[in-house]
Structures are given as C-alpha cells and as structure tokens.
PDB file of C-alpha atoms in Angstrom:
ATOM      1  CA  MET A   1       0.061   0.134  -0.040  1.00 75.00           C
ATOM      2  CA  LEU A   2       2.728   2.445   0.840  1.00 87.00           C
ATOM      3  CA  THR A   3       4.311   2.084  -2.660  1.00 88.00           C
ATOM      4  CA  ASP A   4       1.898   4.822  -3.686  1.00 90.00           C
ATOM      5  CA  TYR A   5       3.284   7.631  -1.431  1.00 97.00           C
ATOM      6  CA  LYS A   6       6.620   9.335  -1.565  1.00 98.00           C
ATOM      7  CA  LEU A   7       6.233  10.655   1.734  1.00 98.00           C
ATOM      8  CA  VAL A   8       5.183   9.216   5.057  1.00 98.00           C
ATOM      9  CA  ILE A   9       4.501  11.797   7.819  1.00 98.00           C
ATOM     10  CA  PHE A  10       4.420  10.401  11.250  1.00 98.00           C
ATOM     11  CA  ASP A  11       2.891  11.937  14.427  1.00 98.00           C
ATOM     12  CA  TRP A  12       5.246  11.489  17.600  1.00 97.00           C
ATOM     13  CA  ASP A  13       3.606  10.854  20.792  1.00 96.00           C
ATOM     14  CA  GLY A  14       1.509   7.639  20.888  1.00 95.00           C
ATOM     15  CA  THR A  15       2.435   6.732  17.287  1.00 97.00           C
ATOM     16  CA  VAL A  16       6.214   6.157  17.408  1.00 97.00           C
ATOM     17  CA  MET A  17       7.002   7.073  20.786  1.00 96.00           C
ATOM     18  CA  ASP A  18       5.282   5.260  23.838  1.00 96.00           C
ATOM     19  CA  SER A  19       4.909   8.699  26.080  1.00 95.00           C
ATOM     20  CA  VAL A  20       1.234   8.791  26.735  1.00 95.00           C
ATOM     21  CA  ALA A  21       1.387   7.647  30.198  1.00 96.00           C
ATOM     22  CA  ARG A  22       4.249  10.184  31.184  1.00 96.00           C
ATOM     23  CA  ILE A  23       1.889  13.026  29.200  1.00 96.00           C
ATOM     24  CA  VAL A  24      -1.097  12.256  31.073  1.00 97.00           C
ATOM     25  CA  SER A  25       0.512  12.052  34.589  1.00 97.00           C
ATOM     26  CA  SER A  26       2.454  15.218  33.833  1.00 97.00           C
ATOM     27  CA  LEU A  27      -0.862  16.970  32.893  1.00 97.00           C
ATOM     28  CA  GLU A  28      -2.508  15.904  36.044  1.00 97.00           C
ATOM     29  CA  GLU A  29       0.340  17.022  38.250  1.00 97.00           C
ATOM     30  CA  ALA A  30       0.406  20.118  36.132  1.00 97.00           C
ATOM     31  CA  ALA A  31      -3.196  21.095  36.979  1.00 97.00           C
ATOM     32  CA  ARG A  32      -2.825  20.092  40.794  1.00 96.00           C
ATOM     33  CA  LEU A  33       0.236  22.727  40.917  1.00 97.00           C
ATOM     34  CA  THR A  34      -1.533  25.186  38.999  1.00 97.00           C
ATOM     35  CA  GLY A  35      -4.721  25.115  40.890  1.00 94.00           C
ATOM     36  CA  GLY A  36      -8.150  26.447  40.536  1.00 93.00           C
ATOM     37  CA  LEU A  37      -8.475  24.019  37.248  1.00 95.00           C
ATOM     38  CA  PRO A  38     -11.259  21.214  37.120  1.00 92.00           C
ATOM     39  CA  LEU A  39     -10.091  17.964  37.777  1.00 90.00           C
ATOM     40  CA  LEU A  40     -10.361  15.724  34.867  1.00 96.00           C
ATOM     41  CA  SER A  41      -9.668  11.853  34.308  1.00 97.00           C
ATOM     42  CA  GLY A  42      -6.719  10.309  32.700  1.00 96.00           C
ATOM     43  CA  ASP A  43      -8.844   9.574  29.763  1.00 95.00           C
ATOM     44  CA  GLU A  44     -10.154  13.148  29.424  1.00 97.00           C
ATOM     45  CA  LEU A  45      -6.594  14.422  29.551  1.00 97.00           C
ATOM     46  CA  LYS A  46      -5.443  12.088  26.716  1.00 95.00           C
ATOM     47  CA  GLN A  47      -7.803  13.623  24.394  1.00 95.00           C
ATOM     48  CA  MET A  48      -5.761  16.781  24.110  1.00 95.00           C
ATOM     49  CA  ILE A  49      -2.518  14.751  22.992  1.00 95.00           C
ATOM     50  CA  GLY A  50      -1.479  15.908  19.587  1.00 93.00           C
ATOM     51  CA  LEU A  51      -2.385  19.410  20.054  1.00 94.00           C
ATOM     52  CA  SER A  52      -0.267  22.354  21.277  1.00 94.00           C
ATOM     53  CA  LEU A  53      -0.128  23.230  24.808  1.00 95.00           C
ATOM     54  CA  ASP A  54      -1.917  26.627  24.079  1.00 94.00           C
ATOM     55  CA  HIS A  55      -4.603  24.965  22.186  1.00 94.00           C
ATOM     56  CA  GLY A  56      -4.536  21.740  24.590  1.00 96.00           C
ATOM     57  CA  PHE A  57      -5.318  24.144  27.575  1.00 96.00           C
ATOM     58  CA  GLU A  58      -8.548  25.601  25.704  1.00 95.00           C
ATOM     59  CA  PHE A  59      -9.560  22.124  24.953  1.00 96.00           C
ATOM     60  CA  LEU A  60      -9.314  20.819  28.228  1.00 97.00           C
ATOM     61  CA  TYR A  61     -10.448  23.728  30.133  1.00 97.00           C
ATOM     62  CA  PRO A  62     -13.034  25.813  28.338  1.00 94.00           C
ATOM     63  CA  GLY A  63     -14.031  28.875  29.908  1.00 89.00           C
ATOM     64  CA  VAL A  64     -11.121  29.017  32.083  1.00 92.00           C
ATOM     65  CA  THR A  65      -9.470  32.377  32.051  1.00 88.00           C
ATOM     66  CA  LEU A  66      -5.983  32.415  30.214  1.00 89.00           C
ATOM     67  CA  ASP A  67      -4.119  34.129  32.837  1.00 90.00           C
ATOM     68  CA  LYS A  68      -3.804  30.338  34.285  1.00 95.00           C
ATOM     69  CA  ARG A  69      -2.243  29.123  30.951  1.00 96.00           C
ATOM     70  CA  GLY A  70       1.309  30.211  31.126  1.00 95.00           C
ATOM     71  CA  THR A  71       1.641  28.763  34.790  1.00 96.00           C
ATOM     72  CA  TRP A  72       0.219  25.411  33.774  1.00 97.00           C
ATOM     73  CA  LYS A  73       2.415  25.214  30.738  1.00 96.00           C
ATOM     74  CA  ALA A  74       5.495  25.838  32.764  1.00 96.00           C
ATOM     75  CA  HIS A  75       4.284  23.298  35.272  1.00 97.00           C
ATOM     76  CA  TYR A  76       3.630  20.835  32.654  1.00 96.00           C
ATOM     77  CA  GLY A  77       7.058  21.337  30.769  1.00 93.00           C
ATOM     78  CA  GLN A  78       8.909  20.999  34.166  1.00 95.00           C
ATOM     79  CA  GLN A  79       7.030  17.797  34.934  1.00 96.00           C
ATOM     80  CA  PHE A  80       7.428  16.010  31.335  1.00 94.00           C
ATOM     81  CA  ARG A  81      11.159  17.032  31.081  1.00 91.00           C
ATOM     82  CA  VAL A  82      12.399  16.811  34.391  1.00 93.00           C
ATOM     83  CA  ASP A  83      10.446  15.589  37.320  1.00 96.00           C
ATOM     84  CA  ASN A  84       8.201  12.857  36.033  1.00 95.00           C
ATOM     85  CA  THR A  85       9.999   9.678  36.020  1.00 94.00           C
ATOM     86  CA  THR A  86       7.486   7.587  34.232  1.00 94.00           C
ATOM     87  CA  ALA A  87       9.471   5.609  31.303  1.00 92.00           C
ATOM     88  CA  ILE A  88       9.401   6.544  27.714  1.00 94.00           C
ATOM     89  CA  ASP A  89      10.643   4.962  24.771  1.00 95.00           C
ATOM     90  CA  MET A  90       9.897   4.166  21.005  1.00 97.00           C
ATOM     91  CA  TYR A  91       7.439   1.473  20.711  1.00 96.00           C
ATOM     92  CA  ALA A  92       9.003  -1.993  20.031  1.00 94.00           C
ATOM     93  CA  GLY A  93       9.727  -2.235  16.419  1.00 95.00           C
ATOM     94  CA  ALA A  94       9.055   1.498  15.449  1.00 97.00           C
ATOM     95  CA  LYS A  95      12.685   2.359  14.766  1.00 97.00           C
ATOM     96  CA  ALA A  96      13.193  -0.690  12.367  1.00 97.00           C
ATOM     97  CA  CYS A  97      10.055   0.029  10.690  1.00 97.00           C
ATOM     98  CA  LEU A  98      11.041   3.819  10.029  1.00 98.00           C
ATOM     99  CA  SER A  99      14.591   2.372   8.790  1.00 98.00           C
ATOM    100  CA  GLU A 100      13.166  -0.092   6.578  1.00 97.00           C
ATOM    101  CA  LEU A 101      10.702   2.443   5.126  1.00 97.00           C
ATOM    102  CA  LYS A 102      13.446   4.762   4.256  1.00 97.00           C
ATOM    103  CA  GLN A 103      15.733   2.160   2.879  1.00 97.00           C
ATOM    104  CA  ARG A 104      12.528   1.463   0.397  1.00 96.00           C
ATOM    105  CA  GLY A 105      12.830   5.003  -0.717  1.00 97.00           C
ATOM    106  CA  HIS A 106      10.320   6.730   1.292  1.00 98.00           C
ATOM    107  CA  LEU A 107      10.825  10.132   2.516  1.00 98.00           C
ATOM    108  CA  LEU A 108       9.839  10.466   6.233  1.00 98.00           C
ATOM    109  CA  ALA A 109       8.606  13.484   8.274  1.00 98.00           C
ATOM    110  CA  VAL A 110       7.040  14.347  11.670  1.00 98.00           C
ATOM    111  CA  ALA A 111       4.082  16.472  12.433  1.00 98.00           C
ATOM    112  CA  THR A 112       3.675  16.828  15.956  1.00 97.00           C
ATOM    113  CA  GLY A 113       1.951  18.836  18.834  1.00 94.00           C
ATOM    114  CA  LYS A 114       5.349  18.884  20.600  1.00 93.00           C
ATOM    115  CA  SER A 115       7.422  21.827  20.961  1.00 91.00           C
ATOM    116  CA  GLY A 116      10.753  22.038  18.692  1.00 93.00           C
ATOM    117  CA  PRO A 117      12.850  21.616  21.681  1.00 91.00           C
ATOM    118  CA  GLY A 118      11.095  18.780  23.137  1.00 91.00           C
ATOM    119  CA  LEU A 119      11.030  16.915  19.688  1.00 95.00           C
ATOM    120  CA  ASP A 120      14.869  17.607  19.121  1.00 95.00           C
ATOM    121  CA  LYS A 121      15.398  16.067  22.406  1.00 92.00           C
ATOM    122  CA  ALA A 122      13.202  13.209  21.757  1.00 95.00           C
ATOM    123  CA  ILE A 123      14.908  12.318  18.247  1.00 97.00           C
ATOM    124  CA  ALA A 124      18.405  12.756  19.676  1.00 96.00           C
ATOM    125  CA  ASP A 125      17.396  10.368  22.307  1.00 94.00           C
ATOM    126  CA  THR A 126      16.069   7.949  20.043  1.00 96.00           C
ATOM    127  CA  GLN A 127      19.063   8.619  17.748  1.00 97.00           C
ATOM    128  CA  THR A 128      16.857   8.845  14.745  1.00 98.00           C
ATOM    129  CA  SER A 129      17.740  12.306  13.359  1.00 97.00           C
ATOM    130  CA  HIS A 130      18.874  10.535  10.093  1.00 98.00           C
ATOM    131  CA  LEU A 131      15.639   8.937   9.355  1.00 98.00           C
ATOM    132  CA  PHE A 132      13.412  12.264   8.795  1.00 98.00           C
ATOM    133  CA  SER A 133      13.677  14.751   6.250  1.00 98.00           C
ATOM    134  CA  ALA A 134      11.481  17.308   7.730  1.00 98.00           C
ATOM    135  CA  THR A 135      10.014  17.994  10.947  1.00 98.00           C
ATOM    136  CA  ARG A 136       7.316  20.483  12.032  1.00 98.00           C
ATOM    137  CA  THR A 137       6.385  21.210  15.615  1.00 97.00           C
ATOM    138  CA  ALA A 138       3.353  23.346  17.045  1.00 93.00           C
ATOM    139  CA  ASP A 139       5.568  26.099  18.267  1.00 93.00           C
ATOM    140  CA  VAL A 140       6.779  26.997  14.953  1.00 94.00           C
ATOM    141  CA  THR A 141       3.777  26.575  12.957  1.00 96.00           C
ATOM    142  CA  ALA A 142      -0.194  26.299  13.300  1.00 96.00           C
ATOM    143  CA  SER A 143      -1.333  23.566  15.824  1.00 95.00           C
ATOM    144  CA  LYS A 144      -3.061  20.614  14.576  1.00 96.00           C
ATOM    145  CA  PRO A 145      -5.753  20.264  12.791  1.00 96.00           C
ATOM    146  CA  ASP A 146      -4.700  23.582  11.094  1.00 97.00           C
ATOM    147  CA  PRO A 147      -3.182  21.972   7.568  1.00 98.00           C
ATOM    148  CA  LEU A 148      -0.273  24.535   7.407  1.00 98.00           C
ATOM    149  CA  MET A 149       2.200  22.001   9.295  1.00 97.00           C
ATOM    150  CA  ILE A 150       1.546  19.508   6.676  1.00 98.00           C
ATOM    151  CA  HIS A 151       1.464  22.119   3.768  1.00 98.00           C
ATOM    152  CA  GLU A 152       4.761  23.494   4.979  1.00 98.00           C
ATOM    153  CA  ILE A 153       6.121  19.824   5.000  1.00 98.00           C
ATOM    154  CA  LEU A 154       4.914  19.414   1.380  1.00 98.00           C
ATOM    155  CA  SER A 155       6.583  22.500   0.290  1.00 98.00           C
ATOM    156  CA  GLU A 156       9.926  22.065   1.992  1.00 98.00           C
ATOM    157  CA  LEU A 157      10.466  18.445   0.375  1.00 98.00           C
ATOM    158  CA  GLY A 158       8.548  19.239  -2.869  1.00 98.00           C
ATOM    159  CA  ILE A 159       5.909  16.728  -2.660  1.00 98.00           C
ATOM    160  CA  GLU A 160       2.370  16.751  -3.822  1.00 98.00           C
ATOM    161  CA  ALA A 161      -0.504  16.024  -1.328  1.00 98.00           C
ATOM    162  CA  LYS A 162      -1.374  12.839  -3.470  1.00 97.00           C
ATOM    163  CA  ASP A 163       1.857  11.566  -2.908  1.00 98.00           C
ATOM    164  CA  ALA A 164       1.958  11.901   0.983  1.00 98.00           C
ATOM    165  CA  VAL A 165       0.323  10.096   3.803  1.00 98.00           C
ATOM    166  CA  MET A 166      -0.118  11.119   7.669  1.00 98.00           C
ATOM    167  CA  VAL A 167       0.251   7.940  10.257  1.00 98.00           C
ATOM    168  CA  GLY A 168      -1.216   8.945  13.619  1.00 97.00           C
ATOM    169  CA  ASP A 169      -3.308   7.795  16.580  1.00 97.00           C
ATOM    170  CA  THR A 170      -5.653  10.506  17.124  1.00 96.00           C
ATOM    171  CA  THR A 171      -8.607  12.201  15.537  1.00 96.00           C
ATOM    172  CA  HIS A 172      -6.343  15.638  15.535  1.00 96.00           C
ATOM    173  CA  ASP A 173      -3.988  13.522  13.244  1.00 97.00           C
ATOM    174  CA  MET A 174      -6.977  12.560  10.940  1.00 98.00           C
ATOM    175  CA  HIS A 175      -8.616  15.958  10.995  1.00 97.00           C
ATOM    176  CA  LEU A 176      -4.959  17.494   9.970  1.00 98.00           C
ATOM    177  CA  ALA A 177      -4.705  14.998   6.977  1.00 98.00           C
ATOM    178  CA  GLN A 178      -8.120  15.728   5.909  1.00 97.00           C
ATOM    179  CA  ASN A 179      -7.726  19.415   6.071  1.00 98.00           C
ATOM    180  CA  ALA A 180      -4.351  19.186   4.148  1.00 98.00           C
ATOM    181  CA  GLY A 181      -5.684  17.153   1.513  1.00 98.00           C
ATOM    182  CA  VAL A 182      -3.587  14.307   2.299  1.00 98.00           C
ATOM    183  CA  ASP A 183      -4.462  10.617   2.941  1.00 98.00           C
ATOM    184  CA  ALA A 184      -4.342   9.022   6.584  1.00 98.00           C
ATOM    185  CA  ILE A 185      -3.500   5.941   8.044  1.00 98.00           C
ATOM    186  CA  GLY A 186      -4.795   5.536  11.687  1.00 98.00           C
ATOM    187  CA  ILE A 187      -3.139   3.233  14.433  1.00 97.00           C
ATOM    188  CA  THR A 188      -4.812   1.836  17.338  1.00 97.00           C
ATOM    189  CA  TRP A 189      -2.269   1.473  19.985  1.00 95.00           C
ATOM    190  CA  GLY A 190      -2.313   5.243  21.052  1.00 93.00           C
ATOM    191  CA  VAL A 191      -5.027   7.466  22.076  1.00 94.00           C
ATOM    192  CA  HIS A 192      -7.953   6.624  20.084  1.00 95.00           C
ATOM    193  CA  ASP A 193      -9.727   3.747  18.968  1.00 95.00           C
ATOM    194  CA  ARG A 194     -10.386   1.947  15.563  1.00 97.00           C
ATOM    195  CA  ASP A 195     -14.075   3.187  15.578  1.00 97.00           C
ATOM    196  CA  THR A 196     -13.222   6.820  16.350  1.00 96.00           C
ATOM    197  CA  LEU A 197     -10.609   7.198  13.898  1.00 97.00           C
ATOM    198  CA  ASN A 198     -12.533   5.388  11.112  1.00 97.00           C
ATOM    199  CA  ARG A 199     -15.003   8.482  11.250  1.00 97.00           C
ATOM    200  CA  PHE A 200     -12.574  10.313   9.560  1.00 96.00           C
ATOM    201  CA  SER A 201     -12.132   7.683   6.532  1.00 97.00           C
ATOM    202  CA  PRO A 202      -8.599   6.809   6.674  1.00 98.00           C
ATOM    203  CA  VAL A 203      -7.198   4.560   3.912  1.00 97.00           C
ATOM    204  CA  ALA A 204      -6.473   1.916   6.660  1.00 97.00           C
ATOM    205  CA  VAL A 205      -6.340   1.597  10.497  1.00 97.00           C
ATOM    206  CA  ILE A 206      -3.567  -0.725  11.541  1.00 97.00           C
ATOM    207  CA  ASP A 207      -2.729  -2.518  15.036  1.00 96.00           C
ATOM    208  CA  ARG A 208       1.071  -2.864  14.487  1.00 93.00           C
ATOM    209  CA  LEU A 209       3.398  -0.320  12.807  1.00 93.00           C
ATOM    210  CA  ASP A 210       5.220  -3.087  10.925  1.00 92.00           C
ATOM    211  CA  GLU A 211       1.968  -3.487   9.141  1.00 94.00           C
ATOM    212  CA  LEU A 212       3.113  -0.490   7.053  1.00 94.00           C
ATOM    213  CA  LEU A 213       5.853  -2.649   5.613  1.00 92.00           C
TER     214      LEU A 213
END
C-alpha cells in the first residue's frame, strides 16, 4: 500500500513514541500545581494529546481564564522534561520499521504537537535524526488540525499532497490530514480506538506499525 506514497508523515507521541502515560501524569500534576482547574480523568486528559499546549489548555479547560495557562504550561514542561520519571521509549519495532521505510525509498517526516526543543530532544535520545527529512512542531507553525503544518512539509520537500500520507493515533491527526488534502492511516495503540479513527475515513487503520511494511 505504501508504494503509492513518496512521503510518510508521522505523528510522534502515541504513534512512534510510547509517551502517553508520562504526558497524562504530567498533565495531572500540572493541573494540581496550578490550582483552580477542573479535575479531569486520565481518559479526558488524553484527548488533548497531539495539540499544542496553548490549544490543549483551551481544549481541556474551556471557559477558564487564560491567565492560568502560562503557569500550567510551565508546570507541565517541568513535569514532563524533569520531574516525571515515568519511562518513555519508542514502541517496540518502531525504529526498525522507520529504517526499513527509508531504505525502501520513502521520505519520512514528523508533524507533532510537541515543541521544537521537545522533539529535538526526543529525536536525539532515540538516535533517529537521520531518518527524517523534515519536521514541524506546534511552536513554529499552526497547531493541529490546521493544515499549515503539513503544507509546509510538502513545500519543503517538493511533494504533492496526493503523494503523501499521515500516520497518527488521534482524531487530531486524522483531521489534520483531511484538512491538508492528504491520505491518513490510523493506528490503534495510541489514544483513539479504531471506531473513533474510522470516522475520518482513513485509507487504513492498523494494529502494529510493521503492517506499514
């Protein structure tokens, strides 16, 4: 199936990186430290994964005054990068799959709601910088599901929308692909399940990353 695509664009958290548990626990602690925010369940907090922190705050806490957002973002960053010891790593087989796709001649890119420094550290930690031809993060362009993130990647690499596919675990990824006019492949080991992802009519929903091969 992937032979139809010159470019495969991956979401990061929940797609190639098993980081959902750390994100959720960091969000829980950030809300506690900030104070004055509604108490949300882990499942509710997961729904913002993929968005920028600015958009995520508005998504999780509609109606809460934005003067709390800066404090909440600072607490979250401290938790995720420093204080939270919940283990994170690439999903089993993810790096091998990405390497094989690149060897087969596909260009690979990342479109994520992470910050630039956050993605840079994750890519350095996983030693995957050689695999990706382009990356876009939510602090340097528009947050998902605005299509600008993908449009910029397509422009940088000289790829037409029909020759690209987005791979992700959330409806934010599916909506992003839809808005950008590229195909999408949903994955079921991240945030959203098969039925939820299928609402956006992806070309496929897979249960293991090596199914891409």
